[in-house]
Short mmCIF file of C-alpha atoms in Angstrom, two decimals:
data_model
loop_
_atom_site.label_atom_id
_atom_site.label_comp_id
_atom_site.label_asym_id
_atom_site.label_seq_id
_atom_site.Cartn_x
_atom_site.Cartn_y
_atom_site.Cartn_z
CA MET H 1366 -11.91 -29.24 12.14
CA PRO H 1367 -11.14 -26.20 10.00
CA ALA H 1368 -7.90 -24.37 10.68
CA GLY H 1369 -8.06 -21.15 12.71
CA ALA H 1370 -8.34 -17.86 10.88
CA THR H 1371 -4.99 -16.51 9.64
CA TYR H 1372 -5.75 -12.84 8.95
CA GLU H 1373 -8.24 -11.29 11.34
CA PRO H 1374 -9.42 -7.76 12.02
CA ILE H 1375 -8.74 -7.05 15.68
CA ALA H 1376 -10.28 -3.58 15.77
CA THR H 1377 -11.34 -0.76 13.46
CA ALA H 1378 -11.54 2.94 14.23
CA SER H 1379 -13.39 5.57 12.21
CA PRO H 1380 -12.36 8.72 14.10
CA THR H 1381 -14.16 12.02 13.83
CA GLY H 1382 -13.64 14.97 16.14
CA THR H 1383 -10.39 13.59 17.48
CA ALA H 1384 -6.77 13.75 16.38
CA THR H 1385 -5.76 10.49 18.03
CA VAL H 1386 -6.68 6.84 17.63
CA THR H 1387 -5.73 4.21 20.20
CA PHE H 1388 -5.70 0.45 19.78
CA ASN H 1389 -5.42 -0.88 23.30
CA SER H 1390 -5.36 -4.28 24.98
CA ILE H 1391 -3.95 -5.92 21.86
CA PRO H 1392 -3.92 -9.67 22.51
CA GLY H 1393 -0.64 -11.50 22.23
CA THR H 1394 -2.15 -14.48 20.44
CA TYR H 1395 -1.16 -13.58 16.89
CA THR H 1396 2.25 -13.76 15.24
CA ASP H 1397 2.32 -10.42 13.42
CA LEU H 1398 0.24 -7.25 13.23
CA ARG H 1399 -0.73 -5.11 10.28
CA LEU H 1400 -2.12 -1.61 10.76
CA THR H 1401 -3.78 0.16 7.85
CA ILE H 1402 -4.28 3.93 8.05
CA PHE H 1403 -6.61 5.61 5.54
CA GLU H 1404 -6.74 9.33 6.21
CA ALA H 1405 -9.60 11.30 4.70
CA PRO H 1406 -8.49 14.83 3.80
CA ILE H 1407 -9.15 17.54 6.37
CA GLY H 1408 -8.16 20.63 4.38
CA SER H 1409 -5.16 21.48 6.53
CA ASN H 1410 -1.82 19.90 7.32
CA MET H 1411 -2.11 16.24 8.21
CA ARG H 1412 0.40 13.44 8.71
CA PRO H 1413 0.36 10.49 11.08
CA LYS H 1414 2.77 9.63 13.83
CA VAL H 1415 2.79 6.31 15.64
CA THR H 1416 3.76 5.35 19.18
CA ILE H 1417 3.88 1.96 20.85
CA ASN H 1418 2.68 1.01 24.35
CA ASN H 1419 1.96 4.67 25.14
CA THR H 1420 5.72 5.32 25.14
CA THR H 1421 6.20 8.99 24.25
CA THR H 1422 9.46 9.73 26.08
CA GLY H 1423 12.83 8.07 26.40
CA THR H 1424 13.74 8.51 22.71
CA LEU H 1425 13.29 4.82 21.95
CA TYR H 1426 12.25 5.22 18.31
CA SER H 1427 14.34 5.42 15.17
CA GLN H 1428 13.65 5.09 11.48
CA THR H 1429 15.29 5.03 8.08
CA ASN H 1430 13.30 6.36 5.17
CA LEU H 1431 13.46 5.80 1.43
CA PHE H 1432 11.12 8.06 -0.47
CA GLY H 1433 10.34 9.57 -3.81
CA THR H 1434 9.15 13.12 -4.14
CA GLY H 1435 8.25 12.90 -7.80
CA ALA H 1436 11.46 14.76 -8.57
CA ALA H 1437 14.10 12.90 -6.58
CA ALA H 1438 14.72 9.64 -4.78
CA THR H 1439 15.90 10.40 -1.27
CA SER H 1440 16.86 8.62 1.90
CA SER H 1441 16.80 10.07 5.39
CA SER H 1442 16.77 8.90 8.97
CA ALA H 1443 15.79 9.89 12.46
CA THR H 1444 17.36 8.47 15.60
CA SER H 1445 16.51 8.71 19.29
CA ALA H 1446 13.02 10.01 18.61
CA ASN H 1447 9.78 9.78 20.57
CA PHE H 1448 7.57 8.47 17.75
CA TRP H 1449 7.66 7.16 14.19
CA GLU H 1450 6.82 9.81 11.62
CA LEU H 1451 5.12 8.30 8.60
CA ASN H 1452 5.44 11.28 6.26
CA GLY H 1453 8.10 13.97 6.31
CA SER H 1454 5.83 16.27 4.33
CA ALA H 1455 2.12 16.86 4.92
CA ASN H 1456 -1.21 16.46 3.15
CA ALA H 1457 -3.08 19.75 3.32
CA THR H 1458 -5.61 19.05 0.61
CA ALA H 1459 -9.35 19.14 1.10
CA THR H 1460 -10.12 16.38 -1.39
CA ILE H 1461 -7.33 13.76 -1.54
CA PRO H 1462 -6.85 11.01 1.05
CA ASP H 1463 -3.59 9.27 1.86
CA PHE H 1464 -2.77 5.74 2.94
CA TYR H 1465 -0.20 4.02 5.13
CA THR H 1466 0.52 0.51 6.35
CA VAL H 1467 2.55 -0.55 9.37
CA ASP H 1468 3.65 -4.19 9.63
CA LEU H 1469 4.94 -5.35 13.02
CA PHE H 1470 6.43 -8.82 12.95
CA SER H 1471 6.74 -10.90 16.13
CA TYR H 1472 5.05 -8.08 18.01
CA ALA H 1473 4.55 -10.19 21.13
CA GLY H 1474 8.07 -11.58 21.19
CA SER H 1475 10.93 -10.67 23.48
CA THR H 1476 13.11 -8.75 21.03
CA ASN H 1477 13.15 -5.12 20.04
CA LYS H 1478 10.32 -4.27 17.67
CA THR H 1479 10.86 -3.59 13.98
CA ALA H 1480 8.25 -2.09 11.67
CA LEU H 1481 7.92 -2.14 7.90
CA ILE H 1482 6.04 1.01 6.95
CA THR H 1483 4.65 2.16 3.61
CA GLY H 1484 3.25 5.55 2.70
CA SER H 1485 1.26 6.36 -0.44
CA ILE H 1486 0.60 10.06 -0.85
CA ASP H 1487 -0.11 11.25 -4.39
CA LEU H 1488 -1.73 14.70 -4.45
CA ASN H 1489 -1.98 15.17 -8.25
CA GLY H 1490 1.10 17.29 -8.69
CA SER H 1491 2.79 16.75 -5.37
CA GLY H 1492 3.14 14.08 -2.74
CA ARG H 1493 5.52 11.29 -1.86
CA VAL H 1494 5.87 7.53 -1.79
CA TYR H 1495 7.60 6.08 1.27
CA ARG H 1496 9.19 2.81 2.31
CA ILE H 1497 10.34 3.05 5.93
CA VAL H 1498 11.91 0.76 8.49
CA GLY H 1499 11.20 1.66 12.09
CA LEU H 1500 12.71 0.39 15.31
CA PHE H 1501 11.22 0.63 18.78
CA ARG H 1502 13.92 -0.32 21.27
CA SER H 1503 11.78 -2.19 23.74
CA THR H 1504 11.58 -5.94 24.26
CA SER H 1505 8.07 -5.76 25.71
CA ALA H 1506 5.16 -7.21 23.82
CA ILE H 1507 3.14 -4.62 21.94
CA THR H 1508 -0.21 -4.16 23.64
CA ARG H 1509 -1.08 -0.63 22.54
CA ILE H 1510 -0.63 1.42 19.36
CA ASP H 1511 -1.49 5.13 19.10
CA ILE H 1512 -1.84 6.98 15.81
CA ALA H 1513 -2.11 10.76 15.91
CA ASN H 1514 -2.23 13.61 13.46
CA GLU H 1515 1.11 15.23 14.16
CA PHE H 1516 -0.41 18.70 13.60
CA GLY H 1517 -3.13 18.09 16.17
CA THR H 1518 -6.08 18.74 13.86
CA ASN H 1519 -9.00 16.37 14.24
CA TYR H 1520 -9.67 13.62 11.76
CA VAL H 1521 -12.88 13.79 9.74
CA ALA H 1522 -15.47 11.29 8.58
CA GLY H 1523 -14.09 8.83 6.06
CA THR H 1524 -10.87 8.19 7.98
CA THR H 1525 -10.50 4.49 8.77
CA MET H 1526 -7.77 2.69 10.69
CA THR H 1527 -7.79 -1.07 11.12
CA LEU H 1528 -5.55 -3.37 13.12
CA TYR H 1529 -5.26 -6.92 11.77
CA GLY H 1530 -3.73 -9.94 13.48
CA ILE H 1531 -1.88 -12.48 11.37
CA LYS H 1532 -1.36 -15.94 12.76
CA ALA H 1533 1.38 -18.24 11.53
CA ALA H 1534 0.84 -22.00 11.25
CA MET O 907 -18.64 -19.39 11.52
CA PRO O 908 -16.51 -16.17 11.59
CA THR O 909 -16.74 -13.81 8.62
CA PRO O 910 -13.77 -14.33 6.33
CA THR O 911 -11.40 -11.37 6.25
CA TYR O 912 -9.33 -12.11 3.17
CA VAL O 913 -11.44 -13.49 0.32
CA ALA O 914 -10.49 -14.49 -3.19
CA ILE O 915 -12.90 -12.59 -5.45
CA ALA O 916 -11.67 -13.58 -8.92
CA LYS O 917 -8.63 -14.76 -10.84
CA THR O 918 -7.40 -14.75 -14.42
CA VAL O 919 -4.69 -17.16 -15.52
CA LEU O 920 -3.76 -16.80 -19.18
CA THR O 921 -3.36 -19.88 -21.34
CA GLY O 922 -2.60 -17.72 -24.37
CA THR O 923 -1.67 -14.11 -25.04
CA GLN O 924 -4.14 -11.37 -24.15
CA ALA O 925 -3.98 -7.63 -24.74
CA ASP O 926 -5.36 -6.70 -21.35
CA VAL O 927 -7.09 -8.13 -18.29
CA THR O 928 -10.19 -6.62 -16.75
CA PHE O 929 -11.97 -7.39 -13.49
CA SER O 930 -15.55 -6.17 -13.76
CA SER O 931 -18.63 -6.04 -11.56
CA ILE O 932 -16.50 -5.86 -8.42
CA VAL O 933 -18.83 -5.99 -5.43
CA GLY O 934 -18.71 -3.19 -2.90
CA THR O 935 -19.04 -5.32 0.20
CA TYR O 936 -15.37 -5.38 1.21
CA THR O 937 -13.31 -2.64 2.85
CA ASP O 938 -10.19 -2.85 0.69
CA LEU O 939 -9.04 -4.66 -2.45
CA LEU O 940 -5.72 -6.37 -3.12
CA LEU O 941 -4.69 -7.20 -6.69
CA LEU O 942 -1.69 -9.50 -7.13
CA ILE O 943 -0.05 -9.87 -10.53
CA SER O 944 2.59 -12.24 -11.85
CA ALA O 945 3.07 -11.40 -15.51
CA ARG O 946 5.22 -11.35 -18.60
CA MET O 947 4.72 -9.49 -21.88
CA THR O 948 4.97 -10.64 -25.48
CA GLY O 949 6.87 -7.62 -26.76
CA ALA O 950 10.52 -7.79 -27.76
CA SER O 951 11.55 -4.16 -28.03
CA SER O 952 13.18 -4.05 -24.62
CA ARG O 953 13.69 -6.25 -21.60
CA SER O 954 10.72 -4.71 -19.76
CA GLU O 955 7.53 -2.83 -20.53
CA SER O 956 5.57 -0.28 -18.57
CA CYS O 957 2.20 -1.42 -17.29
CA ASN O 958 -0.83 0.65 -16.29
CA ILE O 959 -4.26 0.37 -14.74
CA GLN O 960 -7.50 2.17 -15.42
CA LEU O 961 -10.58 2.12 -13.22
CA ASN O 962 -14.27 1.92 -14.11
CA GLY O 963 -13.50 2.31 -17.79
CA SER O 964 -12.24 5.86 -17.28
CA ALA O 965 -9.25 7.39 -19.04
CA THR O 966 -9.14 10.65 -17.09
CA ASN O 967 -8.25 12.12 -13.71
CA TYR O 968 -5.34 9.90 -12.79
CA SER O 969 -2.03 10.82 -11.20
CA TYR O 970 0.87 8.94 -9.66
CA THR O 971 4.18 9.34 -7.88
CA TYR O 972 6.81 6.63 -7.99
CA LEU O 973 10.21 5.72 -6.66
CA GLN O 974 12.33 3.45 -8.81
CA GLY O 975 15.61 1.59 -8.52
CA SER O 976 17.16 0.25 -11.70
CA GLY O 977 20.28 -1.41 -10.40
CA ALA O 978 22.25 1.66 -11.45
CA ALA O 979 20.29 4.56 -10.04
CA ALA O 980 17.39 5.51 -7.80
CA THR O 981 14.94 7.97 -9.28
CA SER O 982 11.50 9.40 -8.67
CA ALA O 983 8.97 10.86 -11.04
CA ARG O 984 5.29 11.67 -11.26
CA ALA O 985 2.50 12.34 -13.70
CA SER O 986 -0.54 14.49 -13.03
CA SER O 987 -3.98 14.70 -14.61
CA THR O 988 -3.20 11.81 -16.88
CA THR O 989 -4.93 8.85 -18.53
CA ALA O 990 -3.87 5.91 -16.34
CA ILE O 991 -1.85 4.91 -13.28
CA TYR O 992 1.61 3.45 -13.91
CA ILE O 993 2.14 0.31 -11.84
CA GLY O 994 5.70 -0.58 -12.79
CA GLU O 995 7.68 -2.74 -15.21
CA ILE O 996 6.89 -6.21 -16.54
CA PRO O 997 9.49 -8.36 -18.36
CA GLN O 998 9.19 -8.70 -22.10
CA SER O 999 9.96 -11.81 -24.14
CA THR O 1000 13.65 -10.87 -24.42
CA ALA O 1001 14.09 -10.99 -20.65
CA THR O 1002 15.44 -14.07 -18.91
CA SER O 1003 13.16 -16.95 -19.83
CA ASN O 1004 10.52 -18.28 -17.48
CA THR O 1005 10.73 -15.09 -15.45
CA PHE O 1006 7.65 -13.12 -14.43
CA ASN O 1007 7.32 -9.98 -12.33
CA ASN O 1008 5.45 -9.45 -9.06
CA ASN O 1009 2.96 -6.65 -8.51
CA ALA O 1010 0.86 -5.92 -5.43
CA LEU O 1011 -1.79 -3.21 -5.69
CA TYR O 1012 -3.73 -2.28 -2.54
CA PHE O 1013 -6.90 -0.21 -2.91
CA PRO O 1014 -8.03 1.05 0.52
CA ASN O 1015 -11.63 2.12 0.96
CA TYR O 1016 -12.32 1.32 -2.70
CA ALA O 1017 -16.10 1.56 -2.30
CA GLY O 1018 -16.11 4.70 -0.17
CA SER O 1019 -17.03 8.23 -1.14
CA THR O 1020 -13.56 9.80 -1.27
CA ASN O 1021 -11.17 10.01 -4.18
CA LYS O 1022 -9.49 6.67 -4.77
CA VAL O 1023 -5.90 5.89 -3.86
CA VAL O 1024 -3.77 2.84 -4.60
CA SER O 1025 -0.54 1.69 -2.98
CA ILE O 1026 1.70 -0.13 -5.46
CA ASP O 1027 4.71 -2.42 -5.16
CA ASN O 1028 6.32 -3.79 -8.31
CA VAL O 1029 9.46 -5.87 -8.68
CA GLN O 1030 11.08 -7.23 -11.82
CA GLU O 1031 14.44 -9.00 -11.77
CA ASP O 1032 16.28 -10.26 -14.87
CA ASN O 1033 19.85 -11.21 -13.89
CA GLN O 1034 21.02 -8.27 -15.94
CA THR O 1035 22.52 -4.92 -15.01
CA THR O 1036 19.13 -3.29 -15.36
CA ALA O 1037 15.93 -4.38 -13.68
CA TYR O 1038 13.39 -2.43 -11.72
CA ILE O 1039 11.84 -2.16 -8.31
CA THR O 1040 9.03 0.38 -8.27
CA PRO O 1041 7.02 1.42 -5.21
CA ALA O 1042 4.34 3.90 -6.20
CA ALA O 1043 1.29 5.84 -5.05
CA GLY O 1044 -1.62 6.32 -7.40
CA LEU O 1045 -4.70 8.52 -7.31
CA TRP O 1046 -7.93 8.49 -9.28
CA SER O 1047 -9.67 11.79 -8.62
CA ASN O 1048 -13.13 10.29 -8.67
CA THR O 1049 -15.42 9.56 -5.73
CA ALA O 1050 -17.23 6.64 -7.35
CA ALA O 1051 -16.81 3.16 -5.96
CA ILE O 1052 -14.32 1.06 -7.90
CA THR O 1053 -16.22 -1.60 -9.82
CA GLN O 1054 -13.76 -2.33 -12.62
CA ILE O 1055 -9.98 -2.62 -12.87
CA ARG O 1056 -8.24 -2.90 -16.23
CA ILE O 1057 -4.57 -3.89 -16.41
CA TYR O 1058 -2.57 -3.46 -19.63
CA GLY O 1059 0.90 -3.03 -21.05
CA VAL O 1060 1.75 0.04 -23.09
CA ALA O 1061 3.36 -1.82 -25.99
CA SER O 1062 2.32 -5.47 -26.17
CA SER O 1063 0.13 -8.21 -24.74
CA PHE O 1064 0.36 -10.36 -21.66
CA ALA O 1065 2.01 -13.71 -22.24
CA ALA O 1066 0.59 -17.12 -21.44
CA GLY O 1067 1.13 -18.02 -17.81
CA SER O 1068 0.47 -14.50 -16.56
CA ARG O 1069 -1.74 -14.54 -13.51
CA PHE O 1070 -3.97 -11.94 -11.88
CA ASP O 1071 -5.67 -12.49 -8.51
CA LEU O 1072 -8.18 -10.11 -6.90
CA TYR O 1073 -8.86 -10.34 -3.17
CA GLY O 1074 -11.34 -8.55 -0.94
CA ILE O 1075 -10.34 -7.60 2.60
CA LYS O 1076 -13.00 -6.94 5.19
CA ASN O 1077 -12.16 -4.95 8.32
CA SER O 1078 -14.99 -6.27 10.48
#
């Protein structure tokens, strides 16, 4: 009997006319999760923020950022926040997409949740590259992930967000 | 049978030296591409060599932003409207023997109709005071689907044993 699939798409969203994407009812049967966020340009400020289990209060999020601006290598942090911010700048172009990944290991386990986050935003003369660690101080299994444009402007056609489940042996 | 999500498309494993490696005729049926590289260069001018990619045979409309740690400093730089995308450092023949780098290049929505982005991670360790870790973001300002990826060093050829693996990732 062949082994079960290791890397599976759980759900894909291609949002248009909305500034928020929700992955809900995430099964606890995988070991890790990977979220890919491909944002098509909307011609005004755009950057994603992420929340877990619809938790938007209580200041349970924190993050440490390492990023390059094209001119300087910088590190920053945010503590006691209400979401993870994936880009401290913004993409306001009308033609250039950006891309992020969020890896959540042991997402269904009973410890606080740690995320490995990457951001790739090159805007041909500006932009940033990010490597971020995020912490969500909750021991509950992750069953919901929300991604929103922090500026509230709706996503446009071409934006794709996919949640993958990764199963260990 | 479920549709495979993570599929090996092609591989190149060098048994001799080669100036560059090209994956051509890449099908457009996946959502994203992942290119993994483990390589070493033949040059001897330094302990590492810069490596680039070009897409679809084009030498125009590239840009990139990178972050780099050298063991002594952390820096960031960019290039705009240039001829290729820099993907990091690969050890040359003067580096510690039997040591290859690791590169992971992720091309999201490579067959879509937007300009093409690539997320890059490159690491190269040499047991010396200087080695490089290079996360980067690349852009090809072209809306064509990616059908070809060329990988090359700026000063020498890839050494025998270098390996290049291209995977397709399907989101449904």
